[in-house]
């Protein structure tokens, strides 16, 4: 198979994703689209690397493709935006089975179709390990754009769902005996094929009561710390919402599921600071529109730092590539 | 150094690049900008991988950063567009000297400043080798957008400069004795810090006589074949414009400089098909505006395939990652 033949095979896989806004897609030096005149554009880039984020034992080609696109879509959701298009840079070792590479694009295409996010271009290159660097462009009405720096003391801190499932799934995926145990299918799916909260993100973006928003990709302890630092505030965490599937895994493995929820990362839930008096209303609106339950976890404080209700500091212990 | 500290150091390096259109830059889930209302947007992604495109022996950190951005800017130039912003996904092995990584961003920033292309976000991750996946967004007036599929029989085929310097530079960079020989500084620079033809691209984009345009990144033999295939035509190559520096290297090494020009790739000159009667006029306009001389290399034919004047086929022998 030549590079041009592989590109043709990739094109076939991506053809099913509707691309009404794309004027020039795969095949030229760059892709071309017409941005909406009334919106702002957003852009985010995220990479998934074999041996760092996944192994071929723990994730299929399809899952790796899905997962790589999911983290980018989650960032778009966290701005209150909707996806417009994506590009994919794929690196792979010499001799990689072309079917693995095409399977990877099957996973990208499956999520791209669901998210209405056509893949319009990219790059193929040799690399020492499978490397997927994906960029997603999105759009948002100026009034709906959410940043992470608007939280105010007294705001309710909430997430779009319980945490720790992805870390539990990573634990299960790495153990052949656990991996084949059907009881853990939910956390395996949370790790392998996370669902970016696009609908909830748009709904939360449209609420003027939501003052700050970001996604939980590096762990709540790290990401809530970042939201607070950007906003010049602190937070008290009253409840750590641990995913029930993570509790089920931890009961077997002896791990601490609260640690997974605090530090595990990659849950791709949205983390928000909401005006206190509006929280219940916002939660009802989000649940009605998306079926997702906002989970209240704490309160924004004037005092900097992230603490438990008893005052003990929660240090940022999530993912850090240099540690 | 923590990841957040590295990100802060990167931010310092990128701060000097003016970003008048960027509303939210590095530090949130995604960057935000206001697209021009009268333009179309273009997007391109390209990766540079240690051990594949460069080694730390043959390129400094600064050069690697410059080179990674240059190939993307070249794609933007090839659409007739100007750059608006870029994102950078950087993968690096555990234990990489943070100064190397920061040096890489010095190179990115140097070219970004020259090209007026602010870096607005990205990703840092561990990886088995240095991996730079860069995405650039650009803008172009709808009437100035150039694709590769508009060439017509009788059109003049031309490039914005002679070819083969980058391949000669790669040869020199790989040989310590040649590398220190000042006579070869020009081809080393062509390999390490290529200049994307942004001004020429915009000027050629503005000419309605330019019917097809792309950049020469994978080698003339491959890229002219692609332009012809996209346009449903063929081409006769009458002159292969070999860079004088490549000839100088070849005279020492015994290589065939014409092969470098045909198959070497990474020269990042623009390849165009121009209406025959307008070619001289277009060449004068481009030279006056940019100082770059268009070099006529052949003619578009109705018969498919790329041939020499004597009728022998020029097979696509440029870069193919699967070969």
mmCIF file of N, CA and C in Angstrom, chain A residues 1-4 6 23-24 27-35 37-47 49 52-53 75 78-79 85 87-89 92 94 120 122-129 131 133 135 137 145-148 213-215 226 319-323, chain B residues 1-4 6 23-24 27-35 37-47 49 52-53 75 78-79 85 87-89 92 94 120 122-129 131 133 135 137 145-149 213-215 226 319-323:
data_model
loop_
_atom_site.group_PDB
_atom_site.id
_atom_site.type_symbol
_atom_site.label_atom_id
_atom_site.label_comp_id
_atom_site.label_asym_id
_atom_site.label_seq_id
_atom_site.Cartn_x
_atom_site.Cartn_y
_atom_site.Cartn_z
ATOM 1 N N UNK A 1 0.850 -1.191 0.000
ATOM 2 C CA UNK A 1 0.000 0.000 0.000
ATOM 3 C C UNK A 1 0.887 1.245 0.000
ATOM 4 N N UNK A 2 0.617 2.208 -0.907
ATOM 5 C CA UNK A 2 1.371 3.461 -0.916
ATOM 6 C C UNK A 2 0.667 4.462 -0.008
ATOM 7 N N UNK A 3 1.367 5.566 0.260
ATOM 8 C CA UNK A 3 0.776 6.616 1.079
ATOM 9 C C UNK A 3 -0.497 7.157 0.417
ATOM 10 N N UNK A 4 -0.467 7.350 -0.915
ATOM 11 C CA UNK A 4 -1.658 7.862 -1.590
ATOM 12 C C UNK A 4 -2.819 6.875 -1.476
ATOM 13 N N UNK A 6 -3.270 4.723 1.050
ATOM 14 C CA UNK A 6 -3.753 4.818 2.430
ATOM 15 C C UNK A 6 -4.644 6.054 2.600
ATOM 16 N N UNK A 23 -15.651 23.784 2.101
ATOM 17 C CA UNK A 23 -15.602 24.082 0.677
ATOM 18 C C UNK A 23 -14.517 23.278 -0.026
ATOM 19 N N UNK A 24 -13.399 23.018 0.652
ATOM 20 C CA UNK A 24 -12.334 22.153 0.136
ATOM 21 C C UNK A 24 -11.937 21.229 1.273
ATOM 22 N N UNK A 27 -7.189 16.541 0.452
ATOM 23 C CA UNK A 27 -6.649 16.386 -0.887
ATOM 24 C C UNK A 27 -5.950 17.606 -1.440
ATOM 25 N N UNK A 28 -6.127 18.769 -0.826
ATOM 26 C CA UNK A 28 -5.380 19.945 -1.284
ATOM 27 C C UNK A 28 -4.358 20.306 -0.202
ATOM 28 N N UNK A 29 -3.635 21.408 -0.371
ATOM 29 C CA UNK A 29 -2.621 21.773 0.622
ATOM 30 C C UNK A 29 -3.252 22.104 1.961
ATOM 31 N N UNK A 30 -4.459 22.656 1.939
ATOM 32 C CA UNK A 30 -5.185 22.992 3.160
ATOM 33 C C UNK A 30 -6.664 22.814 2.874
ATOM 34 N N UNK A 31 -7.443 22.657 3.921
ATOM 35 C CA UNK A 31 -8.897 22.604 3.781
ATOM 36 C C UNK A 31 -9.448 24.021 3.908
ATOM 37 N N UNK A 32 -10.635 24.232 3.378
ATOM 38 C CA UNK A 32 -11.233 25.568 3.344
ATOM 39 C C UNK A 32 -12.662 25.478 3.862
ATOM 40 N N UNK A 33 -13.027 26.434 4.717
ATOM 41 C CA UNK A 33 -14.418 26.501 5.145
ATOM 42 C C UNK A 33 -14.860 27.954 5.277
ATOM 43 N N UNK A 34 -16.180 28.130 5.358
ATOM 44 C CA UNK A 34 -16.727 29.469 5.515
ATOM 45 C C UNK A 34 -17.150 29.634 6.969
ATOM 46 N N UNK A 35 -16.427 30.435 7.755
ATOM 47 C CA UNK A 35 -16.840 30.625 9.147
ATOM 48 C C UNK A 35 -18.170 31.375 9.218
ATOM 49 N N UNK A 37 -20.667 34.175 10.193
ATOM 50 C CA UNK A 37 -20.391 35.611 10.337
ATOM 51 C C UNK A 37 -20.713 36.134 11.731
ATOM 52 N N UNK A 38 -21.605 35.460 12.431
ATOM 53 C CA UNK A 38 -22.051 35.998 13.723
ATOM 54 C C UNK A 38 -21.351 35.333 14.908
ATOM 55 N N UNK A 39 -20.473 34.370 14.646
ATOM 56 C CA UNK A 39 -19.849 33.622 15.740
ATOM 57 C C UNK A 39 -18.368 33.913 15.875
ATOM 58 N N UNK A 40 -17.857 33.541 17.012
ATOM 59 C CA UNK A 40 -16.410 33.474 17.174
ATOM 60 C C UNK A 40 -15.956 32.051 16.909
ATOM 61 N N UNK A 41 -14.694 31.908 16.549
ATOM 62 C CA UNK A 41 -14.131 30.584 16.316
ATOM 63 C C UNK A 41 -13.243 30.191 17.478
ATOM 64 N N UNK A 42 -13.211 28.905 17.788
ATOM 65 C CA UNK A 42 -12.317 28.383 18.826
ATOM 66 C C UNK A 42 -11.467 27.285 18.204
ATOM 67 N N UNK A 43 -10.285 27.047 18.781
ATOM 68 C CA UNK A 43 -9.404 25.996 18.268
ATOM 69 C C UNK A 43 -8.689 25.340 19.431
ATOM 70 N N UNK A 44 -8.549 24.014 19.365
ATOM 71 C CA UNK A 44 -7.857 23.268 20.403
ATOM 72 C C UNK A 44 -7.125 22.093 19.783
ATOM 73 N N UNK A 45 -6.004 21.715 20.388
ATOM 74 C CA UNK A 45 -5.158 20.637 19.887
ATOM 75 C C UNK A 45 -4.804 19.708 21.030
ATOM 76 N N UNK A 46 -4.886 18.414 20.788
ATOM 77 C CA UNK A 46 -4.579 17.444 21.828
ATOM 78 C C UNK A 46 -3.999 16.195 21.173
ATOM 79 N N UNK A 47 -3.009 15.597 21.834
ATOM 80 C CA UNK A 47 -2.336 14.434 21.252
ATOM 81 C C UNK A 47 -2.543 13.194 22.116
ATOM 82 N N UNK A 49 -0.738 9.380 22.575
ATOM 83 C CA UNK A 49 0.491 8.697 22.200
ATOM 84 C C UNK A 49 0.495 7.271 22.768
ATOM 85 N N UNK A 52 1.982 6.009 26.222
ATOM 86 C CA UNK A 52 1.786 7.080 27.203
ATOM 87 C C UNK A 52 0.314 7.114 27.622
ATOM 88 N N UNK A 53 -0.568 7.258 26.637
ATOM 89 C CA UNK A 53 -2.003 7.327 26.915
ATOM 90 C C UNK A 53 -2.712 5.992 26.717
ATOM 91 N N UNK A 75 -12.754 19.773 24.920
ATOM 92 C CA UNK A 75 -12.261 21.150 25.063
ATOM 93 C C UNK A 75 -13.181 22.148 24.369
ATOM 94 N N UNK A 78 -16.152 22.640 26.487
ATOM 95 C CA UNK A 78 -15.837 23.419 27.681
ATOM 96 C C UNK A 78 -15.825 24.921 27.422
ATOM 97 N N UNK A 79 -15.784 25.330 26.157
ATOM 98 C CA UNK A 79 -15.877 26.753 25.813
ATOM 99 C C UNK A 79 -17.326 27.169 25.557
ATOM 100 N N UNK A 85 -15.022 21.431 12.524
ATOM 101 C CA UNK A 85 -14.198 20.526 11.717
ATOM 102 C C UNK A 85 -12.969 20.118 12.520
ATOM 103 N N UNK A 87 -8.742 18.299 12.118
ATOM 104 C CA UNK A 87 -7.635 17.741 11.332
ATOM 105 C C UNK A 87 -6.925 16.708 12.196
ATOM 106 N N UNK A 88 -6.304 15.734 11.542
ATOM 107 C CA UNK A 88 -5.675 14.611 12.243
ATOM 108 C C UNK A 88 -4.256 14.416 11.726
ATOM 109 N N UNK A 89 -3.258 14.540 12.608
ATOM 110 C CA UNK A 89 -1.891 14.162 12.262
ATOM 111 C C UNK A 89 -1.632 12.798 12.886
ATOM 112 N N UNK A 92 3.029 6.804 12.820
ATOM 113 C CA UNK A 92 2.963 5.356 13.042
ATOM 114 C C UNK A 92 4.294 4.718 12.702
ATOM 115 N N UNK A 94 7.103 2.226 11.141
ATOM 116 C CA UNK A 94 7.242 1.502 9.879
ATOM 117 C C UNK A 94 6.719 0.080 10.070
ATOM 118 N N UNK A 120 -11.226 17.216 7.929
ATOM 119 C CA UNK A 120 -11.008 17.867 6.637
ATOM 120 C C UNK A 120 -9.570 17.778 6.144
ATOM 121 N N UNK A 122 -5.130 16.580 7.291
ATOM 122 C CA UNK A 122 -4.207 16.073 8.282
ATOM 123 C C UNK A 122 -2.883 15.719 7.668
ATOM 124 N N UNK A 123 -2.188 14.819 8.310
ATOM 125 C CA UNK A 123 -0.841 14.462 7.901
ATOM 126 C C UNK A 123 -0.590 13.022 8.308
ATOM 127 N N UNK A 124 0.169 12.319 7.491
ATOM 128 C CA UNK A 124 0.623 10.970 7.833
ATOM 129 C C UNK A 124 2.137 10.995 7.866
ATOM 130 N N UNK A 125 2.731 10.384 8.886
ATOM 131 C CA UNK A 125 4.183 10.365 8.971
ATOM 132 C C UNK A 125 4.635 9.137 9.732
ATOM 133 N N UNK A 126 5.843 8.681 9.456
ATOM 134 C CA UNK A 126 6.437 7.666 10.319
ATOM 135 C C UNK A 126 6.730 8.286 11.675
ATOM 136 N N UNK A 127 6.697 7.454 12.726
ATOM 137 C CA UNK A 127 7.008 7.892 14.088
ATOM 138 C C UNK A 127 7.341 6.639 14.887
ATOM 139 N N UNK A 128 8.030 6.772 16.016
ATOM 140 C CA UNK A 128 8.409 5.567 16.780
ATOM 141 C C UNK A 128 7.214 4.859 17.417
ATOM 142 N N UNK A 129 6.095 5.560 17.606
ATOM 143 C CA UNK A 129 4.904 4.960 18.202
ATOM 144 C C UNK A 129 3.692 5.617 17.558
ATOM 145 N N UNK A 131 0.970 7.965 17.158
ATOM 146 C CA UNK A 131 0.801 9.318 17.704
ATOM 147 C C UNK A 131 -0.339 9.988 16.955
ATOM 148 N N UNK A 133 -2.294 13.411 16.807
ATOM 149 C CA UNK A 133 -2.448 14.810 17.225
ATOM 150 C C UNK A 133 -3.619 15.383 16.450
ATOM 151 N N UNK A 135 -6.624 18.375 15.942
ATOM 152 C CA UNK A 135 -7.034 19.760 16.171
ATOM 153 C C UNK A 135 -8.502 19.879 15.799
ATOM 154 N N UNK A 137 -11.644 22.744 15.350
ATOM 155 C CA UNK A 137 -12.137 24.115 15.311
ATOM 156 C C UNK A 137 -13.621 24.084 15.659
ATOM 157 N N UNK A 145 -19.734 32.237 25.016
ATOM 158 C CA UNK A 145 -18.368 31.782 25.257
ATOM 159 C C UNK A 145 -18.069 31.715 26.750
ATOM 160 N N UNK A 146 -17.572 30.577 27.208
ATOM 161 C CA UNK A 146 -17.192 30.430 28.614
ATOM 162 C C UNK A 146 -15.691 30.244 28.734
ATOM 163 N N UNK A 147 -15.120 30.993 29.671
ATOM 164 C CA UNK A 147 -13.712 30.845 29.995
ATOM 165 C C UNK A 147 -13.596 30.233 31.377
ATOM 166 N N UNK A 148 -12.358 30.012 31.825
ATOM 167 C CA UNK A 148 -12.188 29.415 33.143
ATOM 168 C C UNK A 148 -11.902 30.463 34.208
ATOM 169 N N UNK A 213 -16.091 27.736 33.120
ATOM 170 C CA UNK A 213 -16.265 26.342 32.696
ATOM 171 C C UNK A 213 -14.948 25.836 32.123
ATOM 172 N N UNK A 214 -14.643 24.575 32.406
ATOM 173 C CA UNK A 214 -13.513 23.891 31.775
ATOM 174 C C UNK A 214 -13.817 22.402 31.827
ATOM 175 N N UNK A 215 -13.004 21.580 31.160
ATOM 176 C CA UNK A 215 -13.254 20.149 31.273
ATOM 177 C C UNK A 215 -12.259 19.522 32.241
ATOM 178 N N UNK A 226 -6.662 24.880 38.662
ATOM 179 C CA UNK A 226 -6.417 25.788 37.536
ATOM 180 C C UNK A 226 -7.562 26.782 37.369
ATOM 181 N N UNK A 319 -2.456 14.566 36.306
ATOM 182 C CA UNK A 319 -1.476 14.252 35.272
ATOM 183 C C UNK A 319 -0.503 15.416 35.056
ATOM 184 N N UNK A 320 0.792 15.143 35.103
ATOM 185 C CA UNK A 320 1.813 16.145 34.792
ATOM 186 C C UNK A 320 2.903 15.433 34.011
ATOM 187 N N UNK A 321 3.078 15.813 32.753
ATOM 188 C CA UNK A 321 3.996 15.066 31.892
ATOM 189 C C UNK A 321 5.450 15.204 32.302
ATOM 190 N N UNK A 322 5.755 16.211 33.095
ATOM 191 C CA UNK A 322 7.156 16.398 33.472
ATOM 192 C C UNK A 322 7.465 15.760 34.824
ATOM 193 N N UNK A 323 6.451 15.186 35.482
ATOM 194 C CA UNK A 323 6.710 14.633 36.802
ATOM 195 C C UNK A 323 7.057 13.164 36.703
ATOM 196 N N UNK B 1 11.224 21.121 37.060
ATOM 197 C CA UNK B 1 10.238 21.941 36.344
ATOM 198 C C UNK B 1 8.944 21.142 36.171
ATOM 199 N N UNK B 2 7.816 21.750 36.540
ATOM 200 C CA UNK B 2 6.525 21.087 36.336
ATOM 201 C C UNK B 2 5.984 21.443 34.949
ATOM 202 N N UNK B 3 4.928 20.742 34.562
ATOM 203 C CA UNK B 3 4.307 21.023 33.274
ATOM 204 C C UNK B 3 3.789 22.466 33.237
ATOM 205 N N UNK B 4 3.170 22.910 34.343
ATOM 206 C CA UNK B 4 2.657 24.286 34.358
ATOM 207 C C UNK B 4 3.797 25.301 34.239
ATOM 208 N N UNK B 6 6.698 24.747 32.664
ATOM 209 C CA UNK B 6 7.133 24.697 31.266
ATOM 210 C C UNK B 6 6.186 25.509 30.389
ATOM 211 N N UNK B 23 -8.767 36.527 20.833
ATOM 212 C CA UNK B 23 -9.521 37.006 21.993
ATOM 213 C C UNK B 23 -9.168 36.218 23.247
ATOM 214 N N UNK B 24 -8.890 34.935 23.107
ATOM 215 C CA UNK B 24 -8.421 34.095 24.218
ATOM 216 C C UNK B 24 -7.244 33.288 23.683
ATOM 217 N N UNK B 27 -3.900 29.014 27.636
ATOM 218 C CA UNK B 27 -4.276 28.983 29.035
ATOM 219 C C UNK B 27 -5.705 28.577 29.311
ATOM 220 N N UNK B 28 -6.562 28.560 28.291
ATOM 221 C CA UNK B 28 -7.924 28.064 28.512
ATOM 222 C C UNK B 28 -8.067 26.725 27.784
ATOM 223 N N UNK B 29 -9.269 26.160 27.769
ATOM 224 C CA UNK B 29 -9.447 24.876 27.094
ATOM 225 C C UNK B 29 -9.212 24.989 25.596
ATOM 226 N N UNK B 30 -9.548 26.137 25.045
ATOM 227 C CA UNK B 30 -9.349 26.375 23.620
ATOM 228 C C UNK B 30 -9.050 27.854 23.439
ATOM 229 N N UNK B 31 -8.433 28.192 22.325
ATOM 230 C CA UNK B 31 -8.201 29.598 21.985
ATOM 231 C C UNK B 31 -9.397 30.103 21.192
ATOM 232 N N UNK B 32 -9.583 31.408 21.198
ATOM 233 C CA UNK B 32 -10.742 32.012 20.549
ATOM 234 C C UNK B 32 -10.256 33.157 19.661
ATOM 235 N N UNK B 33 -10.811 33.226 18.442
ATOM 236 C CA UNK B 33 -10.510 34.384 17.595
ATOM 237 C C UNK B 33 -11.754 34.782 16.816
ATOM 238 N N UNK B 34 -11.693 35.975 16.269
ATOM 239 C CA UNK B 34 -12.793 36.489 15.461
ATOM 240 C C UNK B 34 -12.408 36.360 14.000
ATOM 241 N N UNK B 35 -13.026 35.444 13.255
ATOM 242 C CA UNK B 35 -12.666 35.332 11.834
ATOM 243 C C UNK B 35 -13.126 36.566 11.065
ATOM 244 N N UNK B 37 -15.028 38.629 8.380
ATOM 245 C CA UNK B 37 -16.356 38.364 7.815
ATOM 246 C C UNK B 37 -16.334 38.192 6.309
ATOM 247 N N UNK B 38 -15.332 38.758 5.657
ATOM 248 C CA UNK B 38 -15.348 38.725 4.192
ATOM 249 C C UNK B 38 -14.455 37.625 3.610
ATOM 250 N N UNK B 39 -13.795 36.869 4.487
ATOM 251 C CA UNK B 39 -12.838 35.879 4.006
ATOM 252 C C UNK B 39 -13.295 34.446 4.254
ATOM 253 N N UNK B 40 -12.649 33.550 3.567
ATOM 254 C CA UNK B 40 -12.760 32.141 3.915
ATOM 255 C C UNK B 40 -11.589 31.761 4.796
ATOM 256 N N UNK B 41 -11.790 30.710 5.587
ATOM 257 C CA UNK B 41 -10.718 30.218 6.451
ATOM 258 C C UNK B 41 -10.119 28.956 5.858
ATOM 259 N N UNK B 42 -8.817 28.775 6.063
ATOM 260 C CA UNK B 42 -8.147 27.547 5.633
ATOM 261 C C UNK B 42 -7.455 26.939 6.849
ATOM 262 N N UNK B 43 -7.233 25.630 6.815
ATOM 263 C CA UNK B 43 -6.560 24.963 7.933
ATOM 264 C C UNK B 43 -5.684 23.850 7.391
ATOM 265 N N UNK B 44 -4.508 23.697 7.980
ATOM 266 C CA UNK B 44 -3.577 22.651 7.566
ATOM 267 C C UNK B 44 -2.788 22.151 8.767
ATOM 268 N N UNK B 45 -2.428 20.889 8.746
ATOM 269 C CA UNK B 45 -1.717 20.247 9.853
ATOM 270 C C UNK B 45 -0.532 19.470 9.298
ATOM 271 N N UNK B 46 0.612 19.584 9.961
ATOM 272 C CA UNK B 46 1.803 18.886 9.490
ATOM 273 C C UNK B 46 2.671 18.549 10.696
ATOM 274 N N UNK B 47 3.267 17.367 10.680
ATOM 275 C CA UNK B 47 4.065 16.915 11.813
ATOM 276 C C UNK B 47 5.533 16.761 11.430
ATOM 277 N N UNK B 49 8.964 14.800 13.003
ATOM 278 C CA UNK B 49 9.286 13.759 13.971
ATOM 279 C C UNK B 49 10.792 13.502 13.990
ATOM 280 N N UNK B 52 12.853 10.823 11.927
ATOM 281 C CA UNK B 52 12.199 10.680 10.617
ATOM 282 C C UNK B 52 12.540 11.901 9.761
ATOM 283 N N UNK B 53 12.223 13.091 10.280
ATOM 284 C CA UNK B 53 12.474 14.329 9.538
ATOM 285 C C UNK B 53 13.770 15.015 9.961
ATOM 286 N N UNK B 75 1.942 25.478 3.288
ATOM 287 C CA UNK B 75 0.629 25.009 2.819
ATOM 288 C C UNK B 75 -0.383 26.150 2.763
ATOM 289 N N UNK B 78 0.314 28.170 -0.215
ATOM 290 C CA UNK B 78 -0.076 27.469 -1.441
ATOM 291 C C UNK B 78 -1.560 27.607 -1.754
ATOM 292 N N UNK B 79 -2.364 28.040 -0.786
ATOM 293 C CA UNK B 79 -3.783 28.293 -1.037
ATOM 294 C C UNK B 79 -4.024 29.754 -1.425
ATOM 295 N N UNK B 85 -3.291 32.114 12.778
ATOM 296 C CA UNK B 85 -2.832 31.596 14.076
ATOM 297 C C UNK B 85 -2.389 30.153 13.923
ATOM 298 N N UNK B 87 -1.499 26.309 16.320
ATOM 299 C CA UNK B 87 -1.410 25.535 17.559
ATOM 300 C C UNK B 87 -0.269 24.527 17.404
ATOM 301 N N UNK B 88 0.326 24.149 18.529
ATOM 302 C CA UNK B 88 1.501 23.275 18.528
ATOM 303 C C UNK B 88 1.286 22.129 19.512
ATOM 304 N N UNK B 89 1.285 20.893 19.031
ATOM 305 C CA UNK B 89 1.316 19.727 19.914
ATOM 306 C C UNK B 89 2.744 19.214 19.936
ATOM 307 N N UNK B 92 7.590 14.711 23.690
ATOM 308 C CA UNK B 92 9.027 14.644 23.995
ATOM 309 C C UNK B 92 9.294 13.486 24.955
ATOM 310 N N UNK B 94 10.666 11.355 28.122
ATOM 311 C CA UNK B 94 10.916 11.653 29.530
ATOM 312 C C UNK B 94 12.385 12.027 29.700
ATOM 313 N N UNK B 120 -1.459 30.109 19.553
ATOM 314 C CA UNK B 120 -2.523 30.387 20.514
ATOM 315 C C UNK B 120 -2.824 29.221 21.448
ATOM 316 N N UNK B 122 -2.041 24.622 22.334
ATOM 317 C CA UNK B 122 -1.384 23.388 21.958
ATOM 318 C C UNK B 122 -1.470 22.362 23.053
ATOM 319 N N UNK B 123 -0.529 21.447 23.025
ATOM 320 C CA UNK B 123 -0.542 20.333 23.957
ATOM 321 C C UNK B 123 0.894 19.906 24.195
ATOM 322 N N UNK B 124 1.175 19.466 25.422
ATOM 323 C CA UNK B 124 2.465 18.876 25.765
ATOM 324 C C UNK B 124 2.207 17.445 26.211
ATOM 325 N N UNK B 125 3.022 16.516 25.719
ATOM 326 C CA UNK B 125 2.835 15.130 26.127
ATOM 327 C C UNK B 125 4.164 14.389 26.047
ATOM 328 N N UNK B 126 4.298 13.361 26.847
ATOM 329 C CA UNK B 126 5.432 12.461 26.658
ATOM 330 C C UNK B 126 5.243 11.715 25.343
ATOM 331 N N UNK B 127 6.372 11.336 24.732
ATOM 332 C CA UNK B 127 6.354 10.578 23.482
ATOM 333 C C UNK B 127 7.728 9.931 23.336
ATOM 334 N N UNK B 128 7.863 8.884 22.536
ATOM 335 C CA UNK B 128 9.170 8.230 22.428
ATOM 336 C C UNK B 128 10.223 9.084 21.739
ATOM 337 N N UNK B 129 9.813 10.074 20.959
ATOM 338 C CA UNK B 129 10.755 10.956 20.263
ATOM 339 C C UNK B 129 10.120 12.327 20.180
ATOM 340 N N UNK B 131 8.233 15.107 18.801
ATOM 341 C CA UNK B 131 7.192 15.102 17.779
ATOM 342 C C UNK B 131 6.495 16.454 17.822
ATOM 343 N N UNK B 133 3.561 18.449 16.082
ATOM 344 C CA UNK B 133 2.419 18.480 15.158
ATOM 345 C C UNK B 133 1.816 19.868 15.243
ATOM 346 N N UNK B 135 -0.657 22.952 13.634
ATOM 347 C CA UNK B 135 -1.807 23.292 12.798
ATOM 348 C C UNK B 135 -1.812 24.797 12.594
ATOM 349 N N UNK B 137 -4.125 27.983 10.929
ATOM 350 C CA UNK B 137 -5.340 28.503 10.305
ATOM 351 C C UNK B 137 -4.955 29.760 9.531
ATOM 352 N N UNK B 145 -8.546 32.344 -3.572
ATOM 353 C CA UNK B 145 -8.257 30.968 -3.169
ATOM 354 C C UNK B 145 -7.761 30.150 -4.361
ATOM 355 N N UNK B 146 -6.627 29.483 -4.188
ATOM 356 C CA UNK B 146 -6.092 28.632 -5.252
ATOM 357 C C UNK B 146 -6.116 27.179 -4.810
ATOM 358 N N UNK B 147 -6.596 26.321 -5.705
ATOM 359 C CA UNK B 147 -6.561 24.880 -5.470
ATOM 360 C C UNK B 147 -5.551 24.256 -6.419
ATOM 361 N N UNK B 148 -5.408 22.942 -6.325
ATOM 362 C CA UNK B 148 -4.439 22.307 -7.201
ATOM 363 C C UNK B 148 -5.115 21.693 -8.430
ATOM 364 N N UNK B 149 -6.415 21.884 -8.567
ATOM 365 C CA UNK B 149 -7.137 21.136 -9.602
ATOM 366 C C UNK B 149 -7.580 21.974 -10.796
ATOM 367 N N UNK B 213 -2.279 25.897 -7.866
ATOM 368 C CA UNK B 213 -1.087 26.163 -7.053
ATOM 369 C C UNK B 213 -1.015 25.120 -5.947
ATOM 370 N N UNK B 214 0.216 24.699 -5.622
ATOM 371 C CA UNK B 214 0.465 23.846 -4.454
ATOM 372 C C UNK B 214 1.912 24.064 -4.055
ATOM 373 N N UNK B 215 2.324 23.518 -2.916
ATOM 374 C CA UNK B 215 3.734 23.657 -2.581
ATOM 375 C C UNK B 215 4.475 22.359 -2.878
ATOM 376 N N UNK B 226 0.696 15.001 -8.606
ATOM 377 C CA UNK B 226 -0.557 15.214 -7.873
ATOM 378 C C UNK B 226 -1.358 16.374 -8.457
ATOM 379 N N UNK B 319 8.898 11.592 -1.466
ATOM 380 C CA UNK B 319 8.706 11.051 -0.138
ATOM 381 C C UNK B 319 7.387 10.270 -0.042
ATOM 382 N N UNK B 320 7.441 9.027 0.404
ATOM 383 C CA UNK B 320 6.246 8.226 0.653
ATOM 384 C C UNK B 320 6.486 7.462 1.939
ATOM 385 N N UNK B 321 5.696 7.778 2.965
ATOM 386 C CA UNK B 321 5.962 7.213 4.285
ATOM 387 C C UNK B 321 5.742 5.717 4.361
ATOM 388 N N UNK B 322 5.008 5.168 3.414
ATOM 389 C CA UNK B 322 4.737 3.729 3.478
ATOM 390 C C UNK B 322 5.712 2.933 2.620
ATOM 391 N N UNK B 323 6.618 3.637 1.930
ATOM 392 C CA UNK B 323 7.524 2.905 1.043
ATOM 393 C C UNK B 323 8.787 2.524 1.791
#
